[in-house]
Tab-separated table of C-alpha atoms in Angstrom:
chain	number	residue	atom	x	y	z
O	1	MET	CA	-15.225	-10.836	8.707
O	2	ALA	CA	-12.031	-11.781	10.554
O	3	ASP	CA	-10.583	-15.229	10.023
O	4	GLY	CA	-7.411	-14.955	12.009
O	5	ALA	CA	-4.865	-12.736	13.665
O	6	ILE	CA	-1.138	-12.492	14.124
O	7	GLU	CA	-1.197	-11.910	17.877
O	8	GLN	CA	-3.200	-8.716	18.611
O	9	THR	CA	-1.339	-5.798	17.052
O	10	VAL	CA	-2.184	-6.729	13.461
O	11	GLN	CA	-5.235	-8.652	12.297
O	12	ILE	CA	-5.812	-10.376	8.964
O	13	GLU	CA	-9.282	-10.466	7.403
O	14	ARG	CA	-10.173	-12.276	4.181
O	15	VAL	CA	-13.213	-11.220	2.154
O	16	ASN	CA	-13.609	-12.999	-1.174
O	17	ARG	CA	-10.227	-12.504	-2.918
O	18	VAL	CA	-9.242	-9.465	-0.860
O	19	GLY	CA	-6.923	-9.752	2.144
O	20	TRP	CA	-7.179	-6.952	4.719
O	21	ILE	CA	-4.317	-6.100	7.071
O	22	VAL	CA	-5.763	-4.216	10.045
O	23	LEU	CA	-3.462	-2.102	12.216
O	24	ASN	CA	-5.011	-2.865	15.574
O	25	ARG	CA	-3.875	-0.360	18.195
O	26	PRO	CA	-6.903	1.944	18.142
O	27	GLY	CA	-6.185	3.401	21.581
O	28	GLN	CA	-2.907	4.770	20.228
O	29	ILE	CA	-4.326	5.691	16.784
O	30	ASN	CA	-2.475	2.596	15.539
O	31	ALA	CA	0.907	4.103	16.336
O	32	ILE	CA	3.896	2.081	15.162
O	33	ASN	CA	5.760	-0.010	17.733
O	34	PRO	CA	8.142	-2.980	17.275
O	35	ALA	CA	5.331	-5.543	17.359
O	36	LEU	CA	3.374	-3.735	14.657
O	37	ARG	CA	6.464	-3.518	12.424
O	38	LEU	CA	7.090	-7.237	12.707
O	39	GLU	CA	3.480	-8.307	12.334
O	40	VAL	CA	2.755	-6.111	9.299
O	41	THR	CA	5.766	-7.662	7.574
O	42	GLN	CA	4.552	-11.158	8.453
O	43	ALA	CA	1.007	-10.382	7.293
O	44	LEU	CA	2.252	-9.059	3.953
O	45	GLU	CA	4.301	-12.203	3.373
O	46	GLN	CA	1.367	-14.429	4.338
O	47	LEU	CA	-1.163	-12.742	2.042
O	48	ASP	CA	1.244	-12.307	-0.865
O	49	SER	CA	1.944	-16.049	-0.849
O	50	ASP	CA	-1.756	-16.987	-0.600
O	51	PRO	CA	-3.015	-17.894	-4.109
O	52	GLU	CA	-6.613	-17.252	-3.026
O	53	MET	CA	-5.890	-13.565	-2.391
O	54	GLY	CA	-5.702	-11.204	-5.370
O	55	VAL	CA	-5.366	-7.815	-3.652
O	56	ILE	CA	-4.117	-6.663	-0.234
O	57	VAL	CA	-5.626	-3.710	1.658
O	58	ILE	CA	-4.164	-2.006	4.739
O	59	ARG	CA	-6.430	-0.064	7.099
O	60	GLY	CA	-6.429	1.170	10.676
O	61	ALA	CA	-8.770	0.021	13.433
O	62	GLY	CA	-10.878	2.436	15.464
O	63	GLU	CA	-12.489	5.763	14.641
O	64	ARG	CA	-9.522	8.097	15.090
O	65	GLY	CA	-7.280	7.232	12.196
O	66	PHE	CA	-5.242	5.047	9.889
O	67	CYS	CA	-1.951	5.517	11.753
O	68	ALA	CA	-0.561	8.473	13.717
O	69	GLY	CA	3.077	7.523	13.132
O	70	ALA	CA	5.693	6.229	15.505
O	71	ASP	CA	4.725	5.425	19.080
O	72	ILE	CA	6.886	7.901	20.990
O	73	LYS	CA	6.557	5.857	24.195
O	74	ALA	CA	7.978	2.809	22.413
O	75	GLN	CA	11.037	4.603	21.076
O	76	SER	CA	14.417	3.831	22.530
O	77	ASP	CA	15.962	6.128	25.130
O	78	ALA	CA	19.460	4.998	24.169
O	79	THR	CA	22.033	7.793	24.171
O	80	SER	CA	24.625	5.809	22.214
O	81	LEU	CA	24.136	6.206	18.459
O	82	PRO	CA	25.298	2.639	17.685
O	83	THR	CA	22.884	1.310	20.320
O	84	LEU	CA	20.051	3.410	18.913
O	85	ARG	CA	20.800	2.277	15.367
O	86	ALA	CA	20.965	-1.367	16.425
O	87	GLY	CA	17.546	-1.078	18.029
O	88	MET	CA	15.846	0.152	14.856
O	89	THR	CA	14.058	-2.299	12.564
O	90	PRO	CA	15.852	-1.705	9.258
O	91	GLY	CA	13.731	-1.080	6.216
O	92	TRP	CA	10.506	-2.664	7.454
O	93	ILE	CA	8.272	-0.492	5.258
O	94	GLU	CA	10.319	-1.657	2.274
O	95	ALA	CA	8.607	-5.032	2.755
O	96	LEU	CA	5.806	-3.450	0.711
O	97	ASP	CA	8.198	-3.097	-2.230
O	98	ARG	CA	8.612	-6.874	-2.308
O	99	VAL	CA	4.881	-7.611	-2.541
O	100	ARG	CA	3.871	-8.702	-6.041
O	101	LYS	CA	0.141	-8.252	-5.532
O	102	PRO	CA	-1.554	-4.840	-5.656
O	103	VAL	CA	-1.671	-3.141	-2.256
O	104	ILE	CA	-4.231	-0.471	-1.365
O	105	ALA	CA	-4.201	1.817	1.682
O	106	ALA	CA	-7.727	2.581	2.968
O	107	ILE	CA	-7.221	5.775	4.961
O	108	HIS	CA	-9.451	7.487	7.491
O	109	GLY	CA	-8.715	10.054	10.176
O	110	PHE	CA	-5.087	10.766	11.003
O	111	CYS	CA	-2.424	9.558	8.568
O	112	LEU	CA	0.753	11.135	9.883
O	113	GLY	CA	4.487	10.492	9.910
O	114	GLY	CA	5.194	6.792	9.648
O	115	GLY	CA	1.521	6.179	8.901
O	116	LEU	CA	1.784	8.285	5.763
O	117	GLU	CA	5.028	6.502	4.900
O	118	ILE	CA	3.181	3.160	5.043
O	119	ALA	CA	0.442	4.554	2.819
O	120	MET	CA	2.922	5.972	0.298
O	121	ALA	CA	4.580	2.564	-0.045
O	122	CYS	CA	1.223	1.108	-1.161
O	123	ASP	CA	0.212	1.096	-4.821
O	124	MET	CA	-3.028	3.040	-4.326
O	125	ARG	CA	-4.347	5.296	-1.577
O	126	ILE	CA	-8.100	5.676	-1.062
O	127	ALA	CA	-9.129	8.208	1.593
O	128	ALA	CA	-12.229	9.140	3.515
O	129	PRO	CA	-13.146	12.839	3.044
O	130	SER	CA	-12.187	13.597	6.662
O	131	ALA	CA	-8.673	12.109	6.478
O	132	VAL	CA	-5.715	14.283	7.483
O	133	PHE	CA	-2.164	13.881	6.165
O	134	GLY	CA	1.232	15.189	7.250
O	135	LEU	CA	4.910	14.530	7.865
O	136	PRO	CA	5.697	16.493	11.053
O	137	GLU	CA	9.207	15.154	11.662
O	138	THR	CA	11.124	18.422	11.142
O	139	SER	CA	9.139	19.971	14.005
O	140	LEU	CA	10.605	17.233	16.216
O	141	GLY	CA	14.168	17.899	15.070
O	142	LEU	CA	14.130	14.874	12.757
O	143	ILE	CA	13.419	13.937	9.159
O	144	PRO	CA	11.124	11.163	7.944
O	145	GLY	CA	12.995	7.887	8.327
O	146	GLY	CA	10.646	5.415	6.640
O	147	GLY	CA	10.871	6.598	3.052
O	148	GLY	CA	9.018	9.898	3.341
O	149	THR	CA	11.727	12.044	1.764
O	150	GLN	CA	12.047	9.621	-1.144
O	151	ARG	CA	8.511	8.465	-1.910
O	152	LEU	CA	6.712	11.798	-1.493
O	153	PRO	CA	8.649	13.615	-4.278
O	154	ARG	CA	8.108	10.621	-6.564
O	155	ILE	CA	4.353	10.783	-5.961
O	156	VAL	CA	3.590	14.520	-5.923
O	157	GLY	CA	6.720	16.126	-7.383
O	158	LEU	CA	9.665	17.808	-5.675
O	159	GLY	CA	8.120	21.246	-5.146
O	160	ARG	CA	4.975	20.075	-3.379
O	161	ALA	CA	6.948	17.465	-1.452
O	162	LEU	CA	9.426	20.004	-0.086
O	163	ASP	CA	6.555	22.280	0.936
O	164	LEU	CA	5.076	19.480	3.070
O	165	LEU	CA	8.442	18.235	4.346
O	166	LEU	CA	9.843	21.641	5.333
O	167	THR	CA	6.695	23.040	6.941
O	168	GLY	CA	5.410	19.825	8.498
O	169	GLU	CA	1.918	21.179	7.867
O	170	ARG	CA	-1.131	18.942	7.660
O	171	ILE	CA	-3.399	18.810	4.623
O	172	ASP	CA	-6.931	17.524	4.267
O	173	ALA	CA	-8.119	14.747	1.974
O	174	ALA	CA	-9.321	17.111	-0.748
O	175	GLU	CA	-5.898	18.742	-1.015
O	176	ALA	CA	-4.172	15.354	-0.858
O	177	HIS	CA	-6.317	14.221	-3.768
O	178	ARG	CA	-5.692	17.434	-5.703
O	179	ILE	CA	-1.905	17.046	-5.556
O	180	GLY	CA	-2.012	13.322	-6.329
O	181	LEU	CA	-1.016	12.022	-2.912
O	182	VAL	CA	-4.370	10.238	-2.725
O	183	SER	CA	-5.594	8.156	-5.679
O	184	ARG	CA	-9.331	8.387	-4.930
O	185	LEU	CA	-11.735	9.780	-2.347
O	186	ALA	CA	-14.544	7.745	-0.825
O	187	THR	CA	-17.985	9.297	-1.162
O	188	ALA	CA	-18.310	9.392	2.639
O	189	GLY	CA	-16.331	8.245	5.639
O	190	ASP	CA	-18.681	5.396	6.474
O	191	HIS	CA	-18.521	4.191	2.858
O	192	LEU	CA	-14.728	3.828	2.763
O	193	ILE	CA	-14.432	0.134	3.621
O	194	ASP	CA	-17.253	-0.960	1.312
O	195	GLU	CA	-16.022	1.140	-1.607
O	196	VAL	CA	-12.452	-0.100	-1.225
O	197	GLN	CA	-13.737	-3.687	-1.062
O	198	VAL	CA	-15.646	-3.223	-4.332
O	199	LEU	CA	-12.620	-1.665	-6.050
O	200	ALA	CA	-10.249	-4.333	-4.704
O	201	GLU	CA	-12.545	-7.143	-5.873
O	202	ARG	CA	-12.687	-5.596	-9.341
O	203	ILE	CA	-8.889	-5.561	-9.504
O	204	ALA	CA	-8.571	-9.047	-7.979
O	205	ALA	CA	-10.785	-10.460	-10.728
O	206	LYS	CA	-8.063	-9.759	-13.299
O	207	PRO	CA	-5.287	-12.266	-14.170
O	208	ALA	CA	-2.732	-12.354	-11.359
O	209	SER	CA	0.281	-12.359	-13.709
O	210	ALA	CA	-0.944	-9.286	-15.553
O	211	LEU	CA	-1.396	-7.429	-12.253
O	212	ALA	CA	2.060	-8.433	-11.018
O	213	TYR	CA	3.772	-7.535	-14.291
O	214	VAL	CA	2.075	-4.173	-14.769
O	215	LYS	CA	3.042	-3.276	-11.201
O	216	GLU	CA	6.623	-4.402	-11.839
O	217	ALA	CA	6.840	-2.432	-15.072
O	218	ALA	CA	5.540	0.787	-13.538
O	219	ARG	CA	7.469	0.597	-10.261
O	220	ASP	CA	10.794	-0.681	-11.588
O	221	GLY	CA	10.575	1.448	-14.723
O	222	LEU	CA	10.391	4.570	-12.571
O	223	GLU	CA	13.973	3.897	-11.476
O	224	MET	CA	15.240	3.396	-15.079
O	225	ASP	CA	15.810	5.641	-18.043
O	226	LEU	CA	13.073	5.560	-20.674
O	227	ARG	CA	14.877	3.169	-23.002
O	228	ALA	CA	15.433	0.575	-20.251
O	229	GLY	CA	11.870	1.014	-19.000
O	230	LEU	CA	10.428	0.422	-22.465
O	231	LYS	CA	12.541	-2.732	-22.815
O	232	LEU	CA	11.255	-4.023	-19.484
O	233	GLU	CA	7.691	-3.326	-20.577
O	234	LYS	CA	8.154	-5.222	-23.863
O	235	ASP	CA	9.801	-8.182	-22.127
O	236	LEU	CA	6.929	-8.509	-19.652
O	237	PHE	CA	4.355	-8.058	-22.420
O	238	VAL	CA	5.882	-10.947	-24.372
O	239	LEU	CA	5.892	-13.178	-21.299
O	240	LEU	CA	2.181	-12.551	-20.780
O	241	MET	CA	1.366	-13.460	-24.382
O	242	SER	CA	2.139	-17.105	-23.601
O	243	THR	CA	-0.086	-17.430	-20.520
O	244	ASP	CA	-3.307	-19.434	-20.349
O	245	ASP	CA	-5.080	-16.458	-18.809
O	246	ARG	CA	-4.235	-14.239	-21.782
O	247	ARG	CA	-5.639	-16.858	-24.161
O	248	GLU	CA	-8.744	-17.275	-22.006
O	249	ALA	CA	-9.309	-13.486	-21.993
O	250	ALA	CA	-9.153	-13.418	-25.798
O	251	ALA	CA	-11.489	-16.416	-26.139
O	252	ALA	CA	-14.006	-14.959	-23.680
O	253	PHE	CA	-14.030	-11.657	-25.570
O	254	LYS	CA	-14.751	-13.408	-28.866
O	255	GLU	CA	-17.446	-15.600	-27.281
O	256	LYS	CA	-19.009	-12.667	-25.397
O	257	ARG	CA	-18.758	-14.335	-21.988
O	258	GLN	CA	-17.020	-13.705	-18.682
O	259	PRO	CA	-13.460	-15.095	-18.590
O	260	VAL	CA	-12.469	-17.775	-16.076
O	261	PHE	CA	-8.885	-17.175	-15.015
O	262	THR	CA	-6.722	-19.873	-13.443
O	263	GLY	CA	-3.552	-17.952	-12.628
O	264	ARG	CA	-1.576	-19.781	-15.307
């Protein structure tokens, strides 16, 4: 399945039109260190610029989990605040906000702290029934620093978000799905990869411009008032009306055949 790797910490796998980014530190439950931050960013840029890839999926290697958060052993021991701040990779999870293609998190096992922050920055989250979620930072005298305090309320609402943020408690996949943190549940843990692949291929078969624009409208519109969001939606709709793929979709519907999209 693998066709290449960026060093060893992150692997890239291509299956049909789906590009998988594999967090590859299974012995540490794929905990985040500087190499992983850099290589995830590079992998996202590589797959987003690849015209053969329609959807990107992020998963964790090994049986124990998606990602257990920051690697405590890799954190700086600097006592100077300016030194500590200089040693942090600024906004690396925000690289996901720049990706135009749909991004899915395929989650199994532990998805904690920074791991959950990675997942929340994706467009969809599909979880195995045994997955466990949490943001434990307040128990460590900290707060989430990779978007957790901002993305979680936007996904599940302020009340539920504050419950999870203040208590630091873990929730199971069923509860995560109930509150909307998880988009879908796999039928079984060993079905997760196959079911995500099928879903991703179904999405990747759609016109690339339509996928990029609907993602832009929904994500950017969330930060606007309703009037501005509706204008953005109309502008993007009009742009799509002139594409070859839109015309091909209409022709295929009339002719009762499968469309052949070209990305134009």
